[in-house]
Short mmCIF file of C-alpha atoms and ligand atoms in Angstrom, two decimals:
data_model
loop_
_atom_site.label_atom_id
_atom_site.label_comp_id
_atom_site.label_asym_id
_atom_site.label_seq_id
_atom_site.Cartn_x
_atom_site.Cartn_y
_atom_site.Cartn_z
CA MET A 1 -27.79 -10.15 11.96
CA GLU A 2 -27.24 -6.42 11.62
CA HIS A 3 -23.65 -6.98 12.43
CA LEU A 4 -23.41 -9.26 9.24
CA ARG A 5 -24.85 -6.65 6.53
CA LEU A 6 -22.70 -4.90 4.37
CA GLU A 7 -23.67 -1.23 5.51
CA LYS A 8 -21.61 -2.35 8.83
CA TYR A 9 -18.33 -2.57 6.89
CA ARG A 10 -18.36 0.81 5.00
CA TRP A 11 -15.66 2.16 7.04
CA ASP A 12 -13.61 -0.64 6.43
CA ALA A 13 -14.50 -0.69 2.48
CA GLU A 14 -13.73 3.10 2.18
CA ASN A 15 -10.84 3.03 4.04
CA CYS A 16 -9.26 0.29 1.94
CA CYS A 17 -5.88 2.12 0.76
CA GLY A 18 -5.07 0.01 -2.30
CA CYS A 19 -1.75 -1.28 -0.63
CA LYS A 20 -2.33 -4.71 -2.05
CA GLY A 21 -1.22 -6.45 1.53
CA CYS A 22 -4.17 -8.61 0.53
CA ILE A 23 -2.88 -10.02 -2.36
CA TRP A 24 1.21 -10.65 -2.13
CA VAL A 25 2.15 -12.97 0.86
CA ASP A 26 4.87 -10.79 2.97
CA PRO A 27 8.54 -11.19 1.60
CA VAL A 28 9.81 -12.06 4.92
CA TYR A 29 8.37 -15.56 4.40
CA VAL A 30 8.35 -16.19 0.29
CA ARG A 31 11.19 -15.25 -1.56
CA GLY A 32 10.79 -14.08 -5.29
CA LYS A 33 7.70 -14.26 -7.11
CA ALA A 34 6.65 -18.10 -7.88
CA TRP A 35 4.75 -18.42 -4.28
CA ALA A 36 4.32 -14.93 -3.77
CA VAL A 37 0.65 -14.44 -4.69
CA ARG A 38 -2.21 -15.46 -1.61
CA CYS A 39 -5.39 -14.70 -3.23
CA PRO A 40 -6.19 -17.75 -5.43
CA SER A 41 -9.28 -15.17 -7.64
CA LEU A 42 -6.58 -12.73 -7.91
CA LEU A 43 -3.67 -15.56 -9.21
CA ARG A 44 -6.53 -16.69 -12.12
CA PHE A 45 -8.16 -14.02 -12.95
CA ARG A 46 -5.14 -11.64 -13.08
CA PHE A 47 -7.72 -8.26 -12.17
CA ASP A 48 -8.01 -6.20 -9.36
CA SER A 49 -11.67 -6.58 -9.03
CA TYR A 50 -11.00 -10.06 -8.52
CA SER A 51 -9.17 -9.59 -5.06
CA ALA A 52 -10.34 -8.02 -1.96
CA LEU A 53 -9.65 -4.80 -2.98
CA GLY A 54 -11.21 -4.67 -5.82
CA ARG A 55 -14.67 -6.23 -4.28
CA LEU A 56 -14.09 -3.39 -1.02
CA LYS A 57 -14.15 -1.01 -4.40
CA LEU A 58 -17.32 -2.88 -5.48
CA ALA A 59 -19.02 -2.70 -1.97
CA VAL A 60 -18.75 1.15 -1.92
CA GLY A 61 -20.12 1.39 -5.65
CA LEU A 62 -23.08 -0.92 -4.34
CA MET A 63 -23.59 0.77 -1.36
CA ASP A 64 -23.48 4.19 -2.93
CA GLY A 65 -25.60 3.33 -5.36
CA GLU A 66 -23.10 3.81 -8.04
CA ILE A 67 -23.27 0.31 -9.24
CA GLN A 68 -25.79 -2.44 -10.14
CA LEU A 69 -25.75 -6.01 -8.72
CA THR A 70 -25.06 -6.80 -12.46
CA ASP A 71 -23.58 -10.39 -13.59
CA THR A 72 -20.33 -8.56 -13.96
CA ALA A 73 -20.69 -7.70 -10.36
CA LEU A 74 -21.97 -11.27 -9.17
CA ASP A 75 -19.19 -12.69 -10.79
CA ILE A 76 -16.64 -10.92 -9.19
CA ILE A 77 -18.30 -11.49 -5.83
CA TYR A 78 -18.85 -15.45 -6.12
CA LYS A 79 -15.29 -16.06 -7.92
CA CYS A 80 -13.90 -15.81 -4.70
CA ASN A 81 -13.09 -18.69 -2.02
CA LEU A 82 -13.97 -16.74 1.05
CA CYS A 83 -10.14 -18.33 2.21
CA GLY A 84 -9.23 -15.29 4.29
CA ALA A 85 -5.88 -15.04 2.61
CA CYS A 86 -6.64 -11.47 2.07
CA ASP A 87 -7.83 -11.02 5.71
CA VAL A 88 -4.58 -12.04 7.10
CA GLY A 89 -2.54 -9.88 4.63
CA CYS A 90 -4.44 -6.84 5.22
CA LYS A 91 -4.60 -7.17 8.90
CA ARG A 92 -0.96 -7.58 9.24
CA ASN A 93 -0.89 -3.59 9.04
CA LEU A 94 -4.50 -2.45 9.09
CA ASP A 95 -7.55 -3.10 11.23
CA LEU A 96 -9.98 -3.47 8.81
CA GLU A 97 -12.35 -6.41 8.04
CA PRO A 98 -11.91 -7.88 4.38
CA LEU A 99 -13.33 -10.60 5.27
CA LEU A 100 -16.80 -9.89 6.82
CA ALA A 101 -17.39 -7.34 3.85
CA LEU A 102 -16.71 -9.93 1.54
CA GLU A 103 -19.52 -12.32 3.04
CA ALA A 104 -21.22 -9.57 3.15
CA LEU A 105 -21.78 -9.02 -0.36
CA ARG A 106 -23.23 -12.41 -0.49
CA ILE A 107 -25.83 -12.09 1.92
CA LEU A 108 -26.65 -8.91 -0.11
CA ALA A 109 -26.92 -10.66 -3.41
CA VAL A 110 -29.45 -13.05 -1.81
CA GLU A 111 -31.34 -10.18 0.04
CA GLN A 112 -31.50 -8.57 -3.55
CA GLY A 113 -32.79 -11.35 -5.23
CA THR A 114 -29.48 -11.98 -7.14
CA GLY A 115 -27.71 -14.31 -6.05
CA PRO A 116 -26.32 -16.89 -5.20
CA PRO A 117 -24.95 -18.99 -8.72
CA ARG A 118 -27.21 -21.89 -9.45
CA ALA A 119 -25.21 -24.28 -8.35
CA LEU A 120 -25.26 -23.09 -5.06
CA THR A 121 -29.10 -22.75 -5.19
CA GLN A 122 -29.29 -26.54 -5.65
CA ILE A 123 -27.22 -27.38 -3.02
CA ALA A 124 -29.67 -25.19 -0.38
CA GLU A 125 -32.96 -27.53 -2.43
CA ASN A 126 -30.62 -30.60 -1.63
CA ILE A 127 -29.95 -29.94 2.00
CA ALA A 128 -34.00 -29.09 2.23
CA ALA A 129 -34.87 -32.13 0.46
CA THR A 130 -32.74 -34.74 2.36
CA GLY A 131 -30.37 -32.69 4.75
CA ASN A 132 -27.50 -33.30 2.91
CA ARG A 133 -25.58 -31.10 0.43
CA TYR A 134 -25.57 -34.13 -2.24
CA GLY A 135 -29.39 -34.51 -2.26
CA ILE A 136 -28.55 -38.51 -1.03
CA ASP A 137 -31.22 -40.42 0.27
CA PRO A 138 -30.49 -39.64 4.09
CA ARG A 139 -31.11 -43.17 5.21
CA GLY A 140 -27.81 -44.02 4.20
CA ARG A 141 -26.03 -41.73 6.17
CA SER A 142 -24.53 -43.75 9.06
CA GLU A 143 -23.56 -46.42 6.71
CA TRP A 144 -19.93 -46.09 7.39
CA ILE A 145 -20.48 -46.58 11.00
CA PRO A 146 -18.53 -49.83 11.30
CA GLN A 147 -20.18 -52.86 13.55
CA SER A 148 -17.24 -52.71 15.84
CA GLU A 149 -17.94 -49.25 17.17
CA LYS A 150 -17.83 -48.31 20.71
CA ALA A 151 -19.81 -45.38 20.39
CA LYS A 152 -22.27 -45.01 23.83
CA ALA A 153 -25.61 -43.62 23.98
CA GLU A 154 -24.51 -40.63 26.40
CA ALA A 155 -20.94 -39.12 26.22
CA PRO A 156 -19.20 -35.63 26.83
CA VAL A 157 -17.82 -35.79 23.00
CA ALA A 158 -20.51 -35.95 20.10
CA PHE A 159 -18.91 -37.04 16.94
CA PHE A 160 -20.15 -34.83 14.31
CA ALA A 161 -18.87 -36.38 10.65
CA GLY A 162 -20.54 -33.89 8.28
CA CYS A 163 -22.38 -34.55 4.66
CA ASN A 164 -18.61 -35.13 2.81
CA ILE A 165 -17.47 -38.00 5.41
CA SER A 166 -20.71 -39.52 5.25
CA TYR A 167 -21.13 -39.81 1.88
CA LYS A 168 -17.90 -39.10 0.09
CA ASN A 169 -15.25 -40.38 2.28
CA PRO A 170 -16.67 -43.00 4.68
CA ALA A 171 -13.16 -44.27 5.25
CA LEU A 172 -12.27 -41.43 6.58
CA ALA A 173 -14.64 -41.51 9.50
CA GLU A 174 -13.57 -45.48 9.99
CA CYS A 175 -10.28 -44.21 10.09
CA ALA A 176 -10.96 -41.80 12.52
CA ILE A 177 -13.61 -43.78 15.08
CA SER A 178 -10.61 -46.88 14.75
CA LEU A 179 -8.41 -44.12 16.46
CA LEU A 180 -11.18 -43.21 18.80
CA ASP A 181 -11.76 -46.57 19.88
CA ALA A 182 -8.27 -47.76 20.52
CA LEU A 183 -7.42 -44.56 22.72
CA ASP A 184 -10.38 -45.60 24.64
CA VAL A 185 -12.31 -41.76 23.96
CA ALA A 186 -15.77 -41.98 25.50
CA TYR A 187 -17.85 -40.30 22.35
CA CYS A 188 -21.45 -40.80 21.22
CA LEU A 189 -22.46 -39.83 17.83
CA PHE A 190 -24.37 -36.89 16.69
CA PRO A 191 -28.21 -37.87 16.73
CA GLU A 192 -30.19 -37.59 13.44
CA GLU A 193 -27.29 -35.95 11.92
CA SER A 194 -27.90 -33.37 8.72
CA CYS A 195 -25.71 -31.28 7.24
CA CYS A 196 -23.91 -28.15 9.11
CA GLY A 197 -25.26 -25.60 7.36
CA HIS A 198 -21.70 -24.49 5.90
CA PRO A 199 -23.10 -24.17 2.03
CA PHE A 200 -25.89 -21.57 3.43
CA THR A 201 -23.21 -19.29 4.91
CA VAL A 202 -20.90 -19.43 1.41
CA ALA A 203 -23.77 -18.56 -0.75
CA GLY A 204 -24.86 -15.70 1.42
CA MET A 205 -28.19 -17.03 2.85
CA ALA A 206 -27.45 -15.97 5.88
CA HIS A 207 -31.08 -16.63 7.21
CA SER A 208 -30.79 -20.14 6.47
CA ALA A 209 -27.59 -20.78 8.11
CA ILE A 210 -29.04 -19.34 11.52
CA ASP A 211 -32.19 -21.60 11.02
CA VAL A 212 -29.30 -24.94 10.49
CA ALA A 213 -26.98 -23.73 13.85
CA LYS A 214 -29.87 -23.63 15.96
CA THR A 215 -31.37 -26.95 15.05
CA ASN A 216 -27.95 -28.42 15.21
CA ILE A 217 -27.29 -26.48 18.65
CA ALA A 218 -30.45 -27.90 19.92
CA LYS A 219 -29.92 -31.37 18.90
CA LEU A 220 -26.57 -31.15 20.59
CA ALA A 221 -28.04 -29.93 24.06
CA GLN A 222 -30.24 -33.13 23.76
CA THR A 223 -27.60 -35.29 23.85
CA GLY A 224 -26.07 -34.33 26.96
CA ALA A 225 -22.51 -33.67 25.43
CA THR A 226 -20.56 -30.50 25.51
CA THR A 227 -17.75 -31.17 23.06
CA ILE A 228 -18.51 -31.43 19.01
CA LEU A 229 -15.31 -33.80 17.32
CA THR A 230 -15.07 -33.10 13.90
CA ILE A 231 -13.15 -34.54 11.31
CA CYS A 232 -13.86 -31.97 8.50
CA ALA A 233 -12.53 -28.39 8.87
CA GLU A 234 -15.28 -27.08 7.15
CA CYS A 235 -17.68 -28.46 9.89
CA TYR A 236 -15.22 -27.21 12.49
CA LYS A 237 -15.39 -23.94 11.43
CA THR A 238 -19.08 -23.74 11.07
CA TRP A 239 -19.84 -25.05 14.89
CA LYS A 240 -16.49 -23.22 16.56
CA VAL A 241 -16.76 -19.82 14.43
CA ASP A 242 -20.06 -19.09 11.88
CA TYR A 243 -22.62 -20.38 14.44
CA PRO A 244 -21.14 -17.49 16.88
CA LYS A 245 -20.94 -15.25 14.30
CA LEU A 246 -24.37 -15.89 13.02
CA LEU A 247 -26.14 -16.23 16.63
CA GLY A 248 -24.04 -13.55 18.08
CA LYS A 249 -22.65 -15.20 21.00
CA GLY A 250 -19.60 -17.49 21.99
CA THR A 251 -19.63 -21.15 22.06
CA SER A 252 -19.19 -21.67 25.73
CA GLU A 253 -22.65 -19.23 26.44
CA MET A 254 -24.35 -21.73 24.12
CA GLY A 255 -22.51 -24.45 25.87
CA TYR A 256 -20.47 -26.14 23.74
CA GLU A 257 -16.79 -26.61 22.77
CA VAL A 258 -15.52 -27.70 19.24
CA MET A 259 -12.56 -30.01 18.91
CA HIS A 260 -10.86 -31.14 15.69
CA ILE A 261 -9.70 -34.50 15.81
CA VAL A 262 -5.98 -33.15 15.60
CA GLU A 263 -6.60 -31.36 18.93
CA LEU A 264 -7.62 -34.33 20.32
CA LEU A 265 -4.78 -36.92 18.87
CA TRP A 266 -2.45 -34.42 20.28
CA GLN A 267 -3.78 -34.51 23.73
CA LEU A 268 -4.18 -38.10 23.91
CA LEU A 269 -0.54 -38.53 22.22
CA ARG A 270 1.68 -36.13 23.29
CA HIS A 271 2.88 -37.44 25.98
CA GLY A 272 4.17 -40.96 24.34
CA ASP A 273 2.38 -43.39 25.90
CA PHE A 274 0.65 -44.98 22.72
CA MET A 275 3.57 -45.64 20.17
CA ALA A 276 3.34 -45.83 16.38
CA ARG A 277 3.83 -49.01 15.17
CA ARG A 278 4.25 -48.95 11.33
CA PRO A 279 7.18 -46.53 9.99
CA LEU A 280 6.36 -44.71 7.00
CA ARG A 281 9.18 -43.84 4.78
CA LEU A 282 7.33 -41.04 2.93
CA ARG A 283 8.07 -37.08 2.27
CA VAL A 284 5.08 -34.95 2.83
CA ALA A 285 4.04 -31.45 3.48
CA TYR A 286 1.08 -30.54 5.19
CA HIS A 287 -1.53 -28.36 3.51
CA ASP A 288 -3.22 -25.89 6.41
CA PRO A 289 -7.19 -26.30 5.20
CA CYS A 290 -8.57 -22.11 5.30
CA ASN A 291 -11.36 -23.70 8.09
CA LEU A 292 -8.71 -25.35 10.14
CA GLY A 293 -6.29 -22.86 10.34
CA ARG A 294 -6.79 -18.99 9.61
CA LEU A 295 -10.51 -19.16 9.23
CA SER A 296 -10.81 -21.05 12.45
CA GLU A 297 -9.71 -18.96 15.14
CA ALA A 298 -12.79 -18.49 17.63
CA TRP A 299 -15.10 -15.39 16.93
CA VAL A 300 -15.58 -12.83 19.27
CA HIS A 301 -18.55 -10.88 18.96
CA TRP A 302 -18.58 -6.92 18.90
CA SER A 303 -21.28 -4.54 18.73
CA GLY A 304 -19.94 -0.69 18.94
CA THR A 305 -19.69 2.55 16.87
CA ARG A 306 -16.26 3.66 15.15
CA GLY A 307 -15.55 7.19 15.60
CA PRO A 308 -12.69 9.49 13.93
CA CYS A 309 -9.59 7.55 12.67
CA GLY A 310 -11.50 4.12 12.51
CA ILE A 311 -11.04 3.99 16.74
CA THR A 312 -13.93 1.48 17.85
CA LYS A 313 -15.93 1.90 21.03
CA PRO A 314 -15.73 -0.41 22.83
CA PRO A 315 -12.29 -1.44 21.83
CA LYS A 316 -12.48 -4.64 19.49
CA TYR A 317 -10.67 -7.43 19.51
CA TYR A 318 -9.75 -7.93 15.57
CA ARG A 319 -9.13 -12.05 14.34
CA ARG A 320 -6.19 -12.27 12.54
CA GLY A 321 -5.82 -16.00 11.70
CA ASP A 322 -2.40 -16.67 13.50
CA LYS A 323 -4.42 -18.39 16.81
CA GLY A 324 -5.79 -21.43 13.80
CA ILE A 325 -5.01 -24.70 14.60
CA TYR A 326 -1.58 -24.74 13.29
CA GLN A 327 1.29 -26.88 15.07
CA GLU A 328 -1.16 -30.24 16.31
CA PRO A 329 -1.00 -31.49 12.74
CA ARG A 330 2.53 -31.13 12.43
CA MET A 331 2.87 -32.38 15.65
CA LEU A 332 1.47 -35.50 14.97
CA ILE A 333 2.92 -36.11 11.63
CA SER A 334 6.54 -35.48 13.14
CA MET A 335 5.56 -38.55 15.36
CA ILE A 336 5.65 -40.79 12.70
CA SER A 337 9.13 -42.60 12.24
CA GLY A 338 10.32 -42.09 8.71
CA ILE A 339 8.41 -39.31 8.17
CA ASP A 340 10.03 -36.37 6.62
CA LEU A 341 8.38 -32.82 6.68
CA LYS A 342 8.15 -29.98 5.02
CA GLU A 343 6.61 -26.65 4.63
CA PHE A 344 5.38 -25.09 1.53
CA PRO A 345 6.51 -22.04 0.94
CA ARG A 346 2.87 -20.57 1.60
CA ALA A 347 2.23 -22.00 5.23
CA ARG A 348 0.04 -21.67 8.07
CA GLU A 349 -1.85 -18.45 7.65
CA ASN A 350 -0.49 -17.99 4.76
CA ALA A 351 -1.48 -20.83 3.15
CA LEU A 352 -2.68 -21.04 -0.60
CA CYS A 353 -6.65 -22.36 -0.27
CA CYS A 354 -7.17 -25.48 -2.00
CA GLY A 355 -9.26 -24.27 -4.18
CA ALA A 356 -12.42 -25.39 -3.15
CA GLY A 357 -14.09 -23.03 -0.80
CA GLY A 358 -16.35 -20.31 -1.00
CA GLY A 359 -18.56 -22.73 -3.02
CA VAL A 360 -16.17 -22.88 -5.94
CA LEU A 361 -15.70 -26.56 -6.01
CA GLU A 362 -19.46 -26.73 -7.15
CA ALA A 363 -20.34 -22.94 -8.79
CA TYR A 364 -16.74 -22.70 -10.23
CA PRO A 365 -14.78 -26.19 -10.77
CA ASP A 366 -12.41 -24.88 -13.28
CA PHE A 367 -11.56 -22.18 -10.91
CA GLY A 368 -10.95 -24.34 -8.64
CA MET A 369 -8.99 -26.96 -10.42
CA PHE A 370 -6.56 -24.14 -11.46
CA THR A 371 -6.32 -23.41 -7.84
CA ALA A 372 -5.82 -27.20 -6.96
CA ARG A 373 -2.73 -27.54 -9.67
CA GLN A 374 -1.12 -24.47 -8.41
CA ARG A 375 -0.96 -25.64 -5.16
CA LEU A 376 0.41 -29.23 -6.58
CA GLN A 377 3.08 -27.44 -8.37
CA GLU A 378 3.92 -25.68 -5.21
CA ALA A 379 4.27 -28.90 -3.46
CA ALA A 380 6.26 -30.53 -6.98
CA ALA A 381 8.74 -27.56 -6.43
CA MET A 382 9.54 -28.67 -3.52
CA GLY A 383 10.16 -32.68 -4.30
CA VAL A 384 7.41 -34.22 -1.87
CA GLU A 385 6.04 -37.37 -2.14
CA ALA A 386 2.41 -36.88 -0.90
CA ILE A 387 0.22 -33.84 0.71
CA VAL A 388 -1.13 -34.48 3.83
CA SER A 389 -4.10 -32.23 4.80
CA ALA A 390 -6.97 -32.44 7.64
CA CYS A 391 -10.23 -31.80 5.91
CA PRO A 392 -12.03 -34.20 3.17
CA TYR A 393 -12.84 -31.03 0.69
CA CYS A 394 -8.79 -30.25 0.80
CA ARG A 395 -8.14 -34.17 -0.05
CA ASP A 396 -10.81 -34.51 -2.81
CA MET A 397 -9.94 -30.90 -4.68
CA LEU A 398 -6.08 -31.94 -4.54
CA SER A 399 -6.17 -35.83 -5.49
CA SER A 400 -8.96 -34.66 -8.43
CA ALA A 401 -6.15 -31.93 -9.27
CA ALA A 402 -3.10 -34.23 -8.72
CA ARG A 403 -4.86 -37.04 -11.05
CA VAL A 404 -4.93 -34.96 -14.02
CA SER A 405 -1.91 -33.22 -13.37
CA ASN A 406 0.54 -34.75 -10.64
CA PRO A 407 0.03 -38.16 -10.48
CA SER A 408 2.90 -39.04 -8.78
CA ILE A 409 1.85 -36.79 -5.80
CA LYS A 410 -0.07 -38.82 -3.42
CA VAL A 411 -2.88 -36.80 -1.40
CA TYR A 412 -3.73 -38.10 2.09
CA ASP A 413 -5.95 -37.18 5.16
CA ILE A 414 -4.20 -36.70 8.40
CA VAL A 415 -6.28 -40.00 9.67
CA GLU A 416 -5.19 -42.17 7.15
CA LEU A 417 -1.59 -41.03 7.80
CA MET A 418 -2.26 -41.68 11.91
CA SER A 419 -4.45 -44.62 11.15
CA ALA A 420 -1.72 -46.44 9.22
CA SER A 421 0.82 -45.78 11.36
CA LEU A 422 -0.48 -46.02 15.03
CA LEU A 423 -2.82 -49.06 14.20
CA ASP A 424 -0.62 -50.81 11.56
CA LYS A 425 -3.50 -50.36 8.37
CA GLU A 426 -2.25 -50.02 5.10
CA LEU A 427 -2.26 -46.55 3.34
CA PRO A 428 -4.76 -45.97 0.59
CA SER A 429 -3.31 -46.45 -2.46
S1 SF4 B 1 -7.99 -4.65 1.20
FE1 SF4 B 1 -6.34 -3.83 3.09
S2 SF4 B 1 -4.66 -4.96 2.20
FE2 SF4 B 1 -5.89 -4.91 0.39
S3 SF4 B 1 -5.93 -3.03 -0.57
FE3 SF4 B 1 -7.16 -2.53 0.70
S4 SF4 B 1 -6.34 -2.17 2.57
FE4 SF4 B 1 -4.68 -2.88 1.72
S1 SF4 B 2 -10.95 -14.47 0.56
FE1 SF4 B 2 -9.63 -15.76 -0.76
S2 SF4 B 2 -10.13 -15.42 -2.89
FE2 SF4 B 2 -11.33 -14.43 -2.04
S3 SF4 B 2 -10.36 -12.24 -2.03
FE3 SF4 B 2 -9.74 -12.79 -0.22
S4 SF4 B 2 -7.56 -14.31 -0.76
FE4 SF4 B 2 -8.98 -13.84 -2.57
#
């Protein structure tokens, strides 16, 4: 837990040089200023305090006792998607850890009794009462399981649906299960599934997140499965990155690995044995979910000291966001006959968050909608008919905004596209 505390990132915060790499996408990738800002919070609030550099100055002030955790400070700390775009930009030039410092600010706010915002406390109460973030009767959690499913009692792969899929988007689980069945994947369902704990992590409630991590890892061990399979990018990142970060050890040490369904599908389909049955004539752009892209790079635990000029002993590996899951979803979409796949100007590790991340969807829905509309404008400027993503939260956030501001742009999850094409199913209207 010590490695999560703000004081651990004092050097990083004090050595922010104000270069604003955390705000702008490099001009190599984006021409002009229309799509050049990478930080949703800065885009919305138009003040440096609402960017990584402002938050690092705030962190120094708090550690030195020159600033208190006032309502304004909390506003700055929580009106951030924890999307990691700043971290990628900063690390192009420097070995600093802005994102870990932003997360540590929230842990500090919780420990001092001032955070998180009420909407995130409510989610925590829902999880404590029902095991899911929505506070819905948990007896309905598995109602999405189709009668024909071929799940086994024991298998090397355990399917973890997550709260959103189980309660809000069961159709995505049905698509995924149909694909697994059609491809003869041996899988079991995660037993007595409850929340992965992601809401605790983004709220800064590290102790609760640690408890959930331990419980879920113990449940997985009971199944005998060694791979967790998800279709939710948030669950994926939680199992792959947050559990190791919270517990200070890698997934292999804890006896499991994590796969998103796009990784599994690409592994199974890359040799072309299973052919798409229905062409889809659509011009689409793939939206990289933060939690499947730059935030999903495996956690490498480091413990040591920083000396003069920031030299670390022992040497430290920096997660720079370039090893996320970027290629597999693009290859899968490209396999579908008739599809015209376009790239957003802000793509891969430079992708703009959909607006939902970091608890913003629940705590500051207007801010979330603002960012989603920005993304839709980017899509509209490219002339695409649909956005495809690989996370139910991105799908929900972008479709809510599309209904209001760009109704001609459809939003799909990649499992909907794959099951429409491979299994000849209808795309949702
Ligand atoms: S956080 Fe990093 S990129 Fe941003 S201003 Fe500071 S040093 Fe530059
Ligand atoms: S995590 Fe995202 S929203 Fe927060 S400061 Fe960084 S880029 Fe901005």
